[in-house]
Amino acid sequence: MIRYHSTRDPRKTPVRFEDALLKGLAPDGGLYVPDGIPSLDPTNWLSADSLPELGVSVLRRWLEPEVPLSALESILHDALDFPCPLVQLSEDLFVLELFHGPTLSFKDFAARTMARLMQHFLRQRGERRIILVATSGDTGSAVADGFAGQDNIEVVLLYPLGKVSDVQERQLIVRRPGVRALAVRGSFDDCQRMVKEAFVDRELAHLPLSSANSINIGRLLPQSLYYLWAVRQLAQRGLDPNQVNFCVPSGNLGNLTGGVLAALMGQPVHRFLAAHNANHFFPDFLAGKVEAYEFHPTIATVSNAMDVGSPSNFERLLHLLGPERMRAWFWGTTVSDEATLERMRETHRTYGYLACPHTAVGLEALARYRAQTGDRTPLITLACAHPAKFPDAVSSALGIAVPKEEALETLWQRETQVTTVEPSLQALRQVLLS
Ligand SMILES: *Cc1c(COP(=O)(O)O)cnc(C)c1O
């Protein structure tokens, strides 16, 4: 059975998956990492007929017997019930579309799986949780949607009023069972501060508060699965599954960490490309310009779901791989907004493919990588969100309206539920205690 310990615990005190999942962050402020990685035979993914089936044969090696096989099967078949196609752009270039879930970003894979895993353990314990999330982008809607209707879990999500796009706001405030949306008269930082204060507030100490943010190990395991499913699809097209590079548009480095887990389980990956926007800490680290973790304030960009100045999963990657291995295996670059929009145009012109700004950061990075290194290993780049979520970027890059997308159109017909609150702990307390 795989156990976990904190990146900051020199004694590596082991905890069960259940505890790592329900706690999120370790008590010492570190991140949970596995004490070993199951080594798997590639037939586990190369012979799978569907993503849920692949997920079961891989994750049972991580989760049995804590999660019995039958429970894992129903969790994954229920959570991962949407397509994840590999689209070919050219002979050696593929896009893995991760945006066909209910909220149209890759966050659905992790949020939906994690919600069902939490529900599984909470039912067993006869406990409930209130999940608090501060959000400015895709995480909030994926968590709200993924956790909605799980009977032992309630979600309270906070977003900055007037600071998210119309589409994003709609996705946050449509009425969902067990979800309360709070529009905070303040910034994203206010929302985050309120959540942090709530966790240490004495008046709220009796409430079973929990979080679902991107450092939870429960989000990383499901994110390893689609890398393997991509390789499976590559092999189906007659390509060598052992020759592949992945390009990952990155912010907090959770998606990339999922890929690293897939590789450590036994899938050969020649290179990982970390494609960042103007938030350049990680590419700087890979280039040897900085030696260790540094705090950087966040820079706002058109690929806003990647606006993370100081990626928290860095600590986990460093612990798993160490700096030399990271620098040998990863290649990084930082892409400006101008270059992002230009790459959206270029991709549309060359391949007739409409990429969201995040995906375009990846496409620009891989073009630079190939020009710089001449490496023509077949490359899969991750398409993280549906372009229809970013109509403004699409119209400023291409001068066209984004094609209508069913899942977003129906949002405008649905009922909404939102409470506007002041940016204070007192306001959040009132909501939580009511
Ligand atoms: C969250 C997100 C990212 C960044 O992923 P990380 O795991 O934080 O690196 C990139 N693109 C989109 C569309 C996202 O929602």
Coordinates of C-alpha atoms and ligand atoms in Angstrom, one line a residue:
M1 CA 0.0 0.0 0.0
I2 CA 1.4 3.4 -0.9
R3 CA 1.7 5.8 2.0
Y4 CA 2.5 9.5 2.0
H5 CA 4.7 11.9 3.9
S6 CA 5.3 15.6 4.0
T7 CA 8.0 17.2 1.9
R8 CA 9.1 18.9 5.1
D9 CA 9.3 15.9 7.4
P10 CA 12.8 14.5 7.6
R11 CA 11.4 11.5 9.5
K12 CA 9.0 10.7 6.6
T13 CA 6.2 9.9 9.0
P14 CA 3.8 7.9 6.9
V15 CA 0.1 8.7 6.5
R16 CA -2.6 6.9 4.6
F17 CA -4.0 8.2 1.4
E18 CA -7.3 8.9 3.2
D19 CA -5.6 11.3 5.5
A20 CA -3.5 12.9 2.9
L21 CA -6.6 13.4 0.8
L22 CA -8.8 14.8 3.6
K23 CA -6.1 17.1 5.0
G24 CA -4.7 18.4 1.7
L25 CA -1.8 20.3 3.2
A26 CA 0.4 18.5 5.8
P27 CA 0.3 20.0 9.3
D28 CA 3.9 21.2 8.9
G29 CA 3.0 23.2 5.9
G30 CA 4.6 20.7 3.5
L31 CA 3.0 18.8 0.6
Y32 CA 2.2 15.1 0.7
V33 CA 4.4 12.9 -1.6
P34 CA 4.2 9.2 -2.0
D35 CA 6.8 7.1 -0.2
G36 CA 7.1 4.9 -3.3
I37 CA 5.8 4.9 -6.8
P38 CA 4.3 1.6 -8.1
S39 CA 6.1 0.4 -11.1
L40 CA 3.7 -0.7 -13.8
D41 CA 3.8 -2.7 -16.9
P42 CA 2.8 -0.5 -19.9
T43 CA 0.2 -3.1 -20.9
N44 CA -1.9 -1.5 -18.1
W45 CA -2.5 1.4 -20.4
L46 CA -1.6 0.2 -23.9
S47 CA -4.3 -2.4 -23.8
A48 CA -7.0 -0.4 -22.0
D49 CA -10.3 0.2 -23.9
S50 CA -11.4 3.4 -22.1
L51 CA -10.0 6.0 -19.8
P52 CA -11.9 4.8 -16.8
E53 CA -10.7 1.2 -17.4
L54 CA -7.1 2.5 -17.7
G55 CA -7.7 4.5 -14.5
V56 CA -8.8 1.4 -12.6
S57 CA -5.8 -0.7 -13.6
V58 CA -3.4 2.1 -12.8
L59 CA -4.9 3.6 -9.6
R60 CA -5.7 0.3 -8.0
R61 CA -1.9 -0.1 -7.6
W62 CA -2.0 3.2 -5.6
L63 CA -5.2 2.8 -3.7
E64 CA -5.9 -0.8 -2.9
P65 CA -6.9 -1.9 -0.3
E66 CA -7.8 1.5 1.1
V67 CA -10.3 1.9 -1.8
P68 CA -11.6 -1.5 -2.7
L69 CA -11.6 -2.4 -6.4
S70 CA -15.4 -2.3 -6.8
A71 CA -15.6 1.2 -5.2
L72 CA -12.7 2.4 -7.4
E73 CA -14.4 1.1 -10.5
S74 CA -17.6 3.0 -9.8
I75 CA -15.8 6.1 -8.8
L76 CA -13.8 6.3 -12.0
H77 CA -16.5 5.2 -14.4
D78 CA -18.7 7.9 -12.9
A79 CA -16.1 10.6 -12.7
L80 CA -14.3 10.1 -16.1
D81 CA -17.4 9.7 -18.3
F82 CA -16.4 12.3 -21.0
P83 CA -14.1 12.0 -24.0
C84 CA -10.4 12.8 -24.0
P85 CA -9.4 12.7 -27.7
L86 CA -5.9 13.0 -29.2
V87 CA -6.1 15.3 -32.2
Q88 CA -3.4 15.1 -34.8
L89 CA -2.1 18.5 -36.2
S90 CA 0.8 17.2 -38.2
E91 CA 2.9 14.0 -38.7
D92 CA 4.6 14.5 -35.3
L93 CA 2.4 16.9 -33.5
F94 CA -0.7 16.0 -31.4
V95 CA -3.0 17.9 -29.1
L96 CA -4.6 16.1 -26.2
E97 CA -8.0 17.8 -25.7
L98 CA -8.7 17.8 -21.9
F99 CA -11.7 20.2 -22.2
H100 CA -14.6 17.9 -22.8
G101 CA -15.8 17.7 -19.2
P102 CA -18.7 19.6 -17.8
T103 CA -16.8 22.8 -17.1
L104 CA -14.6 22.6 -20.1
S105 CA -11.2 22.6 -18.6
F106 CA -8.8 19.8 -17.5
K107 CA -9.6 20.6 -13.9
D108 CA -12.7 18.4 -14.3
F109 CA -10.7 15.2 -14.3
A110 CA -9.2 15.9 -10.9
A111 CA -12.1 17.6 -9.3
R112 CA -14.7 14.9 -10.2
T113 CA -12.4 12.1 -9.1
M114 CA -11.4 13.7 -5.9
A115 CA -15.0 14.6 -4.9
R116 CA -16.0 10.9 -5.3
L117 CA -12.9 9.7 -3.4
M118 CA -13.6 12.1 -0.6
Q119 CA -17.3 11.1 -0.5
H120 CA -16.2 7.4 -0.3
F121 CA -14.1 8.0 2.8
L122 CA -16.6 10.4 4.5
R123 CA -19.4 8.0 4.1
Q124 CA -17.3 5.3 5.8
R125 CA -16.4 7.7 8.6
G126 CA -19.9 9.0 8.9
E127 CA -18.5 12.5 8.6
R128 CA -19.2 15.5 6.5
R129 CA -17.0 18.4 5.1
I130 CA -17.5 22.0 4.0
I131 CA -15.1 22.6 1.2
L132 CA -13.9 26.3 1.0
V133 CA -12.4 27.4 -2.3
A134 CA -11.2 30.8 -3.4
T135 CA -11.1 31.0 -7.1
S136 CA -10.4 33.3 -10.0
G137 CA -10.7 30.8 -12.8
D138 CA -11.3 27.2 -13.7
T139 CA -10.7 25.5 -10.4
G140 CA -13.8 27.0 -8.8
S141 CA -16.3 25.9 -11.4
A142 CA -14.7 22.4 -11.7
V143 CA -14.8 22.0 -7.9
A144 CA -18.4 23.3 -7.6
D145 CA -19.5 21.0 -10.4
G146 CA -17.5 18.0 -9.4
F147 CA -18.5 18.1 -5.7
A148 CA -22.2 19.2 -6.2
G149 CA -24.7 16.6 -5.1
Q150 CA -22.3 14.6 -3.0
D151 CA -24.3 14.2 0.1
N152 CA -21.6 14.4 2.8
I153 CA -20.0 17.5 1.2
E154 CA -21.0 21.1 0.9
V155 CA -19.0 23.7 -1.1
V156 CA -18.6 27.4 -0.4
L157 CA -16.8 29.2 -3.2
L158 CA -15.5 32.7 -3.1
Y159 CA -14.7 34.8 -6.2
P160 CA -13.8 38.4 -6.7
L161 CA -16.9 40.3 -7.9
G162 CA -16.4 41.9 -11.3
K163 CA -12.9 40.4 -11.7
V164 CA -13.8 37.2 -13.6
S165 CA -15.2 37.0 -17.1
D166 CA -18.9 36.7 -17.8
V167 CA -18.6 33.1 -18.8
Q168 CA -16.5 32.2 -15.8
E169 CA -19.0 34.0 -13.5
R170 CA -21.9 32.1 -15.0
Q171 CA -20.1 28.8 -14.5
L172 CA -19.5 29.7 -10.8
I173 CA -23.0 30.9 -9.9
V174 CA -25.4 28.5 -11.6
R175 CA -27.4 26.8 -8.9
R176 CA -26.0 23.4 -7.9
P177 CA -27.1 21.2 -5.0
G178 CA -24.9 21.7 -2.0
V179 CA -22.9 24.7 -3.4
R180 CA -23.0 28.3 -2.2
A181 CA -21.3 31.0 -4.3
L182 CA -20.1 34.2 -2.7
A183 CA -19.2 37.2 -4.8
V184 CA -16.7 39.1 -2.7
R185 CA -16.4 42.9 -3.0
G186 CA -12.6 42.7 -3.3
S187 CA -9.7 41.0 -5.1
F188 CA -8.7 37.4 -5.5
D189 CA -6.2 37.9 -2.7
D190 CA -9.0 39.0 -0.4
C191 CA -10.9 35.8 -1.2
Q192 CA -7.8 33.7 -0.4
R193 CA -7.1 35.6 2.8
M194 CA -10.7 35.0 4.0
V195 CA -10.4 31.3 3.4
K196 CA -7.1 31.1 5.2
E197 CA -8.5 33.1 8.1
A198 CA -11.5 30.9 8.3
F199 CA -9.3 27.8 8.7
V200 CA -7.7 29.2 11.9
D201 CA -10.7 31.1 13.3
R202 CA -11.8 30.0 16.7
E203 CA -15.5 30.8 16.1
L204 CA -15.4 28.4 13.2
A205 CA -13.3 25.7 14.8
H206 CA -16.3 23.4 15.3
L207 CA -17.0 23.3 11.6
P208 CA -15.5 20.5 9.4
L209 CA -13.8 22.9 7.0
S210 CA -11.6 21.4 4.2
S211 CA -10.1 22.5 1.0
A212 CA -9.7 21.2 -2.5
N213 CA -6.9 23.3 -3.9
S214 CA -4.3 22.2 -6.4
I215 CA -1.8 20.9 -3.9
N216 CA -4.0 18.0 -2.9
I217 CA -2.5 14.7 -3.8
G218 CA -6.0 13.6 -4.7
R219 CA -5.9 15.9 -7.7
L220 CA -2.5 14.7 -8.9
L221 CA -3.2 11.0 -9.2
P222 CA -6.2 11.4 -11.7
Q223 CA -4.1 13.9 -13.6
S224 CA -1.5 11.2 -14.4
L225 CA -4.1 9.1 -16.2
Y226 CA -4.7 11.2 -19.3
Y227 CA -1.0 11.2 -20.2
L228 CA -1.2 7.4 -20.3
W229 CA -4.4 7.5 -22.3
A230 CA -2.7 9.8 -24.8
V231 CA 0.2 7.4 -25.3
R232 CA -2.4 4.6 -25.8
Q233 CA -4.0 6.6 -28.6
L234 CA -0.6 7.3 -30.1
A235 CA 0.1 3.6 -30.2
Q236 CA -3.3 3.0 -31.8
R237 CA -2.1 5.2 -34.7
G238 CA 0.9 3.0 -35.2
L239 CA 3.4 5.3 -33.5
D240 CA 6.1 4.0 -31.1
P241 CA 4.6 4.6 -27.5
N242 CA 8.2 4.8 -26.2
Q243 CA 9.1 7.9 -28.2
V244 CA 7.2 10.9 -26.9
N245 CA 7.6 14.4 -25.6
F246 CA 4.9 16.2 -23.6
C247 CA 4.3 19.9 -23.6
V248 CA 2.4 21.2 -20.5
P249 CA 1.0 24.7 -20.2
S250 CA 1.7 25.4 -16.6
G251 CA 0.9 27.6 -13.7
N252 CA 0.9 25.9 -10.3
L253 CA 2.7 22.8 -11.9
G254 CA 0.0 20.3 -10.8
N255 CA -0.7 19.2 -14.3
L256 CA 3.1 18.7 -15.0
T257 CA 3.4 16.7 -11.7
G258 CA 0.6 14.4 -12.9
G259 CA 2.8 13.7 -16.0
V260 CA 5.8 13.1 -13.9
L261 CA 3.9 10.5 -11.9
A262 CA 2.9 8.8 -15.2
A263 CA 6.5 8.7 -16.3
L264 CA 7.7 7.4 -12.9
M265 CA 5.2 4.6 -13.1
G266 CA 6.8 3.3 -16.2
Q267 CA 5.8 5.3 -19.3
P268 CA 9.0 6.5 -21.1
V269 CA 8.9 10.3 -21.7
H270 CA 11.9 11.8 -23.4
R271 CA 11.2 15.4 -22.5
F272 CA 8.7 17.5 -20.6
L273 CA 8.2 21.0 -21.8
A274 CA 7.0 23.4 -19.2
A275 CA 5.2 26.3 -21.0
H276 CA 4.7 29.3 -18.8
N277 CA 3.2 32.8 -19.5
A278 CA 4.9 35.9 -18.1
N279 CA 5.1 34.2 -14.7
H280 CA 8.6 33.0 -15.2
F281 CA 9.9 31.5 -12.0
F282 CA 10.0 27.9 -13.2
P283 CA 11.7 28.5 -16.7
D284 CA 14.2 30.7 -14.8
F285 CA 14.9 27.8 -12.4
L286 CA 15.3 25.3 -15.2
A287 CA 17.7 27.7 -17.0
G288 CA 19.8 27.9 -13.8
K289 CA 19.0 31.6 -13.4
V290 CA 17.6 30.9 -9.9
E291 CA 18.8 28.2 -7.6
A292 CA 15.8 27.7 -5.3
Y293 CA 12.3 28.6 -4.5
E294 CA 11.7 32.3 -4.6
F295 CA 8.5 34.2 -4.0
H296 CA 7.3 36.1 -7.0
P297 CA 4.1 38.2 -7.1
T298 CA 1.6 37.1 -9.8
I299 CA 1.5 38.8 -13.2
A300 CA -1.9 39.0 -14.9
T301 CA -2.0 37.6 -18.4
V302 CA -4.4 36.5 -21.1
S303 CA -3.8 32.9 -20.0
N304 CA -5.2 33.8 -16.6
A305 CA -5.6 30.2 -15.3
M306 CA -1.8 30.0 -15.4
D307 CA -1.2 33.3 -13.5
V308 CA 0.8 31.9 -10.6
G309 CA 3.9 33.7 -9.5
S310 CA 5.1 31.1 -7.1
P311 CA 4.0 27.6 -8.1
S312 CA 3.3 25.5 -5.0
N313 CA 3.9 22.1 -6.7
F314 CA 7.5 23.1 -7.2
E315 CA 8.3 21.9 -3.7
R316 CA 6.9 18.5 -4.6
L317 CA 8.7 18.2 -7.9
L318 CA 12.0 19.1 -6.2
H319 CA 11.4 16.5 -3.6
L320 CA 10.5 13.8 -6.2
L321 CA 13.3 14.5 -8.6
G322 CA 15.9 16.9 -7.3
P323 CA 17.3 19.8 -9.3
E324 CA 19.7 18.0 -11.6
R325 CA 17.1 15.5 -12.8
M326 CA 14.5 18.3 -13.3
R327 CA 17.0 20.4 -15.4
A328 CA 17.9 17.4 -17.5
W329 CA 14.4 16.2 -18.1
F330 CA 12.4 19.4 -18.4
W331 CA 12.8 22.3 -20.8
G332 CA 11.0 25.6 -20.0
T333 CA 10.1 28.9 -21.6
T334 CA 8.1 32.0 -20.8
V335 CA 5.6 33.3 -23.4
S336 CA 4.3 36.9 -23.5
D337 CA 0.7 37.8 -24.3
E338 CA 1.7 39.1 -27.7
A339 CA 3.4 35.8 -28.6
T340 CA 0.4 33.9 -27.2
L341 CA -2.1 35.7 -29.4
E342 CA 0.2 35.4 -32.4
R343 CA 0.4 31.7 -31.8
M344 CA -3.4 31.5 -31.7
R345 CA -3.5 33.1 -35.1
E346 CA -0.6 31.0 -36.5
T347 CA -2.2 27.8 -35.3
H348 CA -5.6 28.7 -36.8
R349 CA -3.9 29.7 -40.1
T350 CA -1.7 26.6 -40.4
Y351 CA -3.9 23.9 -39.0
G352 CA -7.4 25.4 -38.9
Y353 CA -7.2 24.7 -35.2
L354 CA -8.7 27.0 -32.6
A355 CA -6.6 27.0 -29.4
C356 CA -7.5 28.7 -26.1
P357 CA -4.8 31.1 -24.8
H358 CA -3.4 28.5 -22.4
T359 CA -3.1 25.9 -25.1
A360 CA -1.4 28.5 -27.3
V361 CA 1.3 29.1 -24.7
G362 CA 2.1 25.4 -25.1
L363 CA 2.0 25.6 -28.9
E364 CA 4.4 28.5 -28.8
A365 CA 6.7 26.8 -26.4
L366 CA 7.0 23.6 -28.5
A367 CA 7.7 25.6 -31.6
R368 CA 10.6 27.3 -29.8
Y369 CA 11.8 24.0 -28.4
R370 CA 11.9 22.4 -31.8
A371 CA 13.6 25.3 -33.4
Q372 CA 16.2 25.4 -30.6
T373 CA 17.0 21.7 -30.2
G374 CA 16.0 20.2 -33.6
D375 CA 14.4 17.4 -31.6
R376 CA 11.6 15.9 -33.7
T377 CA 10.4 13.3 -31.2
P378 CA 6.6 13.1 -31.6
L379 CA 5.1 15.6 -29.3
I380 CA 1.8 15.8 -27.4
T381 CA 0.8 19.1 -26.2
L382 CA -2.1 19.4 -23.6
A383 CA -5.1 21.5 -24.6
C384 CA -6.2 22.7 -21.1
A385 CA -9.4 24.6 -21.7
H386 CA -12.0 25.1 -24.4
P387 CA -11.5 28.2 -26.5
A388 CA -15.2 29.1 -26.0
K389 CA -14.3 30.0 -22.4
F390 CA -12.1 32.8 -23.6
P391 CA -14.2 34.7 -26.2
D392 CA -12.3 38.0 -25.6
A393 CA -8.9 36.4 -26.3
V394 CA -10.2 34.7 -29.4
S395 CA -11.7 37.8 -30.8
S396 CA -8.6 39.9 -30.2
A397 CA -6.3 37.3 -31.7
L398 CA -8.4 36.2 -34.6
G399 CA -11.1 38.9 -35.0
I400 CA -13.8 36.2 -35.0
A401 CA -16.5 35.3 -32.5
V402 CA -15.9 32.0 -30.9
P403 CA -18.1 29.2 -32.2
K404 CA -21.1 28.4 -29.9
E405 CA -20.5 25.6 -27.4
E406 CA -23.5 23.7 -26.2
A407 CA -22.3 23.3 -22.6
L408 CA -21.8 27.1 -22.2
E409 CA -25.0 28.1 -24.1
T410 CA -27.2 26.1 -21.7
L411 CA -25.6 27.9 -18.7
W412 CA -27.5 31.1 -19.6
Q413 CA -30.8 29.3 -19.2
R414 CA -30.0 27.9 -15.8
E415 CA -31.1 29.4 -12.5
T416 CA -28.3 31.2 -10.5
Q417 CA -27.6 31.5 -6.8
V418 CA -25.1 34.0 -5.5
T419 CA -24.6 36.1 -2.4
T420 CA -22.6 39.3 -2.5
V421 CA -20.4 39.8 0.6
E422 CA -17.9 42.2 2.0
P423 CA -14.2 41.2 1.9
S424 CA -14.0 40.3 5.6
L425 CA -13.8 37.2 7.8
Q426 CA -16.9 38.4 9.6
A427 CA -18.9 38.2 6.4
L428 CA -17.7 34.7 5.7
R429 CA -18.4 33.7 9.3
Q430 CA -22.0 34.8 8.9
V431 CA -22.5 32.7 5.8
L432 CA -20.9 29.6 7.3
L433 CA -22.8 29.9 10.6
S434 CA -26.2 30.6 9.1
Ligands
LIG1 C1 -5.3 25.4 -14.0 C2 -5.0 25.6 -15.5 C3 -3.7 25.6 -16.0 C4 -2.5 25.4 -15.1 O1 -2.4 24.2 -14.5 P1 -1.4 23.9 -13.3 O2 -1.7 22.5 -12.8 O3 -1.7 25.0 -12.3 O4 0.0 24.1 -13.8 C5 -3.5 25.8 -17.3 N1 -4.5 26.0 -18.1 C6 -5.8 26.0 -17.7 C7 -6.9 26.2 -18.7 C8 -6.1 25.8 -16.4 O5 -7.3 25.8 -15.9

